[in-house]
């Protein structure tokens, strides 16, 4: 008997989860991929812990009922570092979260100085402090929380001019590498899934060559292991948004990845999904 192709829901506040979706899609696993963005609430990095702990499980529970995925990837560091337990408690499916790549960054640095780029929420979370204490003790970690970079990634995928995106990357790099000790940074941990979408602009704006680390490949490996996915091609299915109208300019970025079916997710507390025309 042939098993049905397993279905994975990739979730983020906005387009950032596409960096993780790309890693899963290119991992050579035969999977069906759906996407959900809570863009009505973007950016998560400026929301309170309590707001996220309540909203993320509620939204995922509702969409889980409609789509019945075999696994959900919370492709958002800001949600993963605060709401993963609540999501796991609320949902009957396996949940994979994103962990800031502090451990591989600590293993790779030669200067002993790591840059940590994340949202304003993630940089100061106890979860992040614990990761640093556990895996990067003895290293210097220079943190920068940037909501502007999240916005730049959203704008980039919505078709903003290269110069605008490059300027946001230059500003972030000047703050990170210009911080005390920042000139010694040789590895940067990208602890927000939006930021790999700006990898080229960030690398171009950095004052020295660095290793830019993200969690995409590790997540893709974990998904394949958990689902025991056979080798094959990904099938891109549905992409849903809590504010589909606002996401419209970025639809071509989703279509370019193979999505053709766009859905609206209605407002809380119902979060019902409905087709949206494009
Ligand atoms: N992509 C998200 C993350 O990985 C957060 C962006 C935001 O909504 O602030 O942290």
Coordinates of C-alpha atoms and ligand atoms in Angstrom, one line a residue:
X1 CA 0.0 0.0 0.0
X2 CA 1.3 3.5 -0.9
X3 CA 1.2 6.0 2.0
X4 CA -0.4 9.4 1.3
X5 CA 2.1 12.2 0.9
X6 CA 2.5 13.9 4.3
X7 CA 1.3 17.4 4.7
X8 CA 3.3 20.1 6.5
X9 CA 2.0 23.5 7.6
X10 CA 4.7 26.2 7.8
X11 CA 3.6 29.1 10.0
X12 CA 5.0 32.6 10.6
X13 CA 3.8 36.2 11.3
X14 CA 4.6 37.1 7.7
X15 CA 6.8 36.1 4.8
X16 CA 9.8 35.1 7.0
X17 CA 8.6 31.4 7.1
X18 CA 9.3 31.3 3.4
X19 CA 13.0 31.0 4.3
X20 CA 12.2 27.8 6.2
X21 CA 9.7 26.6 3.5
X22 CA 12.5 27.1 0.9
X23 CA 14.8 24.9 3.0
X24 CA 12.1 22.2 3.3
X25 CA 11.2 22.4 -0.4
X26 CA 14.8 22.0 -1.5
X27 CA 15.6 19.2 0.9
X28 CA 14.5 16.5 -1.6
X29 CA 11.6 15.3 0.5
X30 CA 8.3 14.4 -1.0
X31 CA 5.9 16.5 1.1
X32 CA 2.8 18.7 0.6
X33 CA 3.5 22.2 1.9
X34 CA 1.0 24.7 3.1
X35 CA 1.7 28.2 4.5
X36 CA 0.0 30.4 7.1
X37 CA 1.0 34.0 7.8
X38 CA -0.6 35.9 10.7
X39 CA 0.2 39.1 8.9
X40 CA -2.8 41.0 10.5
X41 CA -0.6 40.8 13.6
X42 CA 2.8 41.6 12.1
X43 CA 5.3 42.2 13.6
X44 CA 5.3 39.6 16.3
X45 CA 8.5 41.1 17.6
X46 CA 6.7 44.0 19.0
X47 CA 3.9 42.0 20.7
X48 CA 3.8 41.0 24.3
X49 CA 4.6 37.5 25.5
X50 CA 1.0 37.1 26.8
X51 CA -0.5 38.2 23.5
X52 CA 1.5 35.6 21.5
X53 CA 0.9 32.8 24.0
X54 CA -2.8 33.3 23.6
X55 CA -3.0 34.1 19.8
X56 CA -0.6 31.6 18.3
X57 CA -2.2 28.4 19.7
X58 CA -5.7 29.7 19.0
X59 CA -4.9 30.5 15.4
X60 CA -3.0 27.2 14.7
X61 CA -5.7 25.1 16.4
X62 CA -8.4 26.6 14.1
X63 CA -6.4 26.2 10.9
X64 CA -5.3 22.7 12.0
X65 CA -8.9 21.7 12.1
X66 CA -9.5 22.9 8.5
X67 CA -6.3 21.6 7.0
X68 CA -5.3 18.6 9.2
X69 CA -1.6 18.8 8.6
X70 CA 0.7 15.9 9.7
X71 CA 3.1 18.3 11.2
X72 CA 3.3 22.1 11.9
X73 CA 6.5 24.1 11.7
X74 CA 6.4 27.3 13.8
X75 CA 8.8 29.0 11.4
X76 CA 9.1 32.1 13.6
X77 CA 11.7 32.5 16.4
X78 CA 9.6 35.1 18.1
X79 CA 6.7 32.7 18.5
X80 CA 8.8 29.6 19.1
X81 CA 10.8 31.1 22.0
X82 CA 7.6 32.0 23.9
X83 CA 4.6 30.0 22.7
X84 CA 5.9 26.6 21.7
X85 CA 4.8 24.9 24.9
X86 CA 1.3 26.4 24.6
X87 CA 1.1 25.3 20.9
X88 CA 2.1 21.8 21.8
X89 CA -0.4 21.6 24.6
X90 CA -3.2 22.8 22.4
X91 CA -2.6 20.7 19.2
X92 CA -2.6 17.0 18.7
X93 CA 0.0 17.1 15.8
X94 CA 3.9 17.2 16.0
X95 CA 5.2 20.7 16.3
X96 CA 8.6 21.8 15.2
X97 CA 9.9 25.2 16.3
X98 CA 12.8 27.3 15.3
X99 CA 15.7 27.7 17.7
X100 CA 18.2 30.7 17.4
X101 CA 21.3 29.1 15.9
X102 CA 23.6 30.0 18.9
X103 CA 25.1 26.5 19.2
X104 CA 26.4 26.2 15.7
X105 CA 27.5 29.9 15.8
X106 CA 29.6 29.1 19.0
X107 CA 31.2 26.1 17.3
X108 CA 32.1 28.2 14.2
X109 CA 33.5 31.4 15.6
X110 CA 37.2 31.9 15.5
X111 CA 37.3 35.3 17.1
X112 CA 34.9 34.3 19.9
X113 CA 32.6 37.1 19.0
X114 CA 29.1 36.2 17.7
X115 CA 26.5 38.6 16.3
X116 CA 22.9 37.8 17.2
X117 CA 20.3 39.4 14.9
X118 CA 16.7 38.8 15.9
X119 CA 13.5 40.7 16.7
X120 CA 13.4 43.0 19.7
X121 CA 11.4 40.3 21.5
X122 CA 13.7 37.3 20.8
X123 CA 17.0 39.1 21.6
X124 CA 15.9 39.6 25.2
X125 CA 14.0 36.4 25.9
X126 CA 15.0 34.1 28.8
X127 CA 15.0 31.3 26.2
X128 CA 17.7 33.1 24.3
X129 CA 19.7 33.8 27.5
X130 CA 19.6 30.2 28.4
X131 CA 20.8 29.1 24.9
X132 CA 23.7 31.5 25.2
X133 CA 24.5 30.3 28.7
X134 CA 24.4 26.7 27.7
X135 CA 26.2 26.8 24.3
X136 CA 28.1 30.1 24.1
X137 CA 29.5 30.5 27.6
X138 CA 33.0 32.1 27.2
X139 CA 32.0 33.7 23.8
X140 CA 30.9 37.3 23.5
X141 CA 27.4 37.6 22.0
X142 CA 26.5 41.0 20.6
X143 CA 22.8 41.3 20.2
X144 CA 20.7 43.5 17.9
X145 CA 16.9 43.4 17.9
X146 CA 15.5 44.9 14.7
X147 CA 11.9 45.3 13.7
X148 CA 13.1 47.4 10.8
X149 CA 14.7 44.4 9.2
X150 CA 11.5 42.4 9.4
X151 CA 9.7 45.3 7.7
X152 CA 12.5 45.4 5.0
X153 CA 12.0 41.6 4.3
X154 CA 8.3 42.1 4.0
X155 CA 8.8 45.1 1.6
X156 CA 11.4 43.2 -0.4
X157 CA 9.0 40.3 -1.1
X158 CA 6.3 42.8 -1.9
X159 CA 8.6 44.3 -4.7
X160 CA 10.4 47.2 -2.9
X161 CA 13.4 48.6 -4.8
X162 CA 16.7 47.0 -4.0
X163 CA 18.1 50.4 -2.7
X164 CA 15.5 50.5 0.0
X165 CA 16.3 46.9 1.1
X166 CA 20.0 47.6 1.0
X167 CA 19.6 50.7 3.1
X168 CA 17.8 48.7 5.9
X169 CA 20.5 46.1 5.8
X170 CA 23.3 48.7 5.9
X171 CA 21.6 50.4 9.0
X172 CA 21.4 47.0 10.8
X173 CA 25.0 46.1 10.0
X174 CA 26.2 49.5 11.1
X175 CA 24.5 49.1 14.5
X176 CA 25.6 45.5 14.9
X177 CA 29.3 45.8 13.8
X178 CA 29.5 49.3 15.3
X179 CA 28.6 48.1 18.8
X180 CA 31.4 47.8 21.3
X181 CA 33.4 44.6 20.3
X182 CA 31.3 44.4 17.1
X183 CA 34.4 44.8 14.8
X184 CA 35.4 41.2 15.9
X185 CA 32.2 39.5 14.9
X186 CA 32.9 36.7 12.5
X187 CA 29.7 34.7 12.7
X188 CA 26.2 36.1 12.7
X189 CA 23.3 34.0 14.0
X190 CA 20.1 35.0 12.1
X191 CA 17.5 34.3 14.8
X192 CA 14.5 35.6 12.9
X193 CA 13.2 33.7 9.8
X194 CA 12.7 37.0 7.9
X195 CA 16.5 37.7 7.9
X196 CA 17.7 34.9 5.6
X197 CA 15.6 36.6 3.0
X198 CA 18.0 39.5 3.2
X199 CA 21.2 37.4 3.4
X200 CA 22.7 38.9 0.2
X201 CA 22.0 42.5 1.3
X202 CA 23.3 41.8 4.8
X203 CA 26.5 40.1 3.6
X204 CA 27.1 43.0 1.2
X205 CA 26.7 45.6 4.0
X206 CA 28.9 43.9 6.6
X207 CA 32.3 45.4 7.0
X208 CA 34.0 42.0 7.0
X209 CA 33.3 38.5 5.6
X210 CA 31.2 36.6 8.1
X211 CA 29.4 33.3 8.3
X212 CA 25.7 34.0 8.3
X213 CA 23.8 31.1 10.0
X214 CA 20.1 30.4 9.9
X215 CA 18.0 27.4 11.1
X216 CA 16.4 26.5 7.8
X217 CA 18.3 23.4 7.0
X218 CA 18.2 22.0 10.5
X219 CA 14.4 22.4 10.5
X220 CA 14.2 20.7 7.1
X221 CA 16.2 17.8 8.4
X222 CA 14.0 17.5 11.5
X223 CA 10.8 17.5 9.4
X224 CA 12.1 14.8 7.1
X225 CA 13.2 12.6 10.1
X226 CA 9.9 13.0 12.0
X227 CA 7.7 12.3 9.0
X228 CA 10.0 9.7 7.5
X229 CA 9.4 11.5 4.2
X230 CA 10.5 9.6 1.0
X231 CA 12.7 11.4 -1.5
X232 CA 10.7 13.3 -4.1
X233 CA 9.4 16.7 -5.1
X234 CA 7.5 19.0 -2.8
X235 CA 3.9 19.9 -3.7
X236 CA 3.0 23.5 -2.8
X237 CA -0.7 23.6 -1.8
X238 CA -2.4 26.5 0.0
X239 CA -1.2 29.8 1.4
X240 CA -3.4 31.5 3.9
X241 CA -3.2 35.0 5.5
X242 CA -5.0 36.7 8.3
X243 CA -4.9 39.9 6.1
X244 CA -4.9 38.6 2.5
X245 CA -5.5 42.1 1.1
X246 CA -2.3 43.5 2.8
X247 CA -0.3 40.5 1.6
X248 CA -1.4 40.8 -2.1
X249 CA 1.7 42.6 -3.3
X250 CA 3.8 39.7 -2.1
X251 CA 1.6 37.0 -3.8
X252 CA 4.1 36.8 -6.7
X253 CA 6.7 35.7 -4.2
X254 CA 4.4 32.9 -3.2
X255 CA 3.5 32.0 -6.8
X256 CA 7.1 32.0 -7.7
X257 CA 7.5 29.2 -5.2
X258 CA 4.6 27.2 -6.6
X259 CA 1.6 28.4 -4.6
X260 CA -1.5 28.9 -6.6
X261 CA -4.3 28.6 -4.0
X262 CA -4.6 31.6 -1.7
X263 CA -6.9 31.7 1.4
X264 CA -8.1 34.2 3.9
X265 CA -8.2 33.4 7.5
X266 CA -11.0 35.3 9.3
X267 CA -10.6 37.2 12.5
X268 CA -10.4 35.8 16.0
X269 CA -12.0 34.0 17.7
X270 CA -13.2 31.9 14.7
X271 CA -10.2 32.1 12.3
X272 CA -12.1 30.3 9.6
X273 CA -10.4 29.8 6.2
X274 CA -12.0 30.9 2.9
X275 CA -10.7 31.0 -0.6
X276 CA -9.4 34.4 -1.8
X277 CA -9.2 35.2 -5.5
X278 CA -6.1 36.7 -7.1
Ligands
LIG1 N1 9.8 35.8 11.4 C1 9.6 36.0 12.8 C2 10.8 35.5 13.6 O1 11.4 34.5 13.2 C3 9.2 37.3 13.4 C4 9.0 38.6 12.6 C5 8.0 39.5 13.4 O2 6.8 39.3 13.2 O3 8.4 40.3 14.2 O4 11.1 35.9 14.7

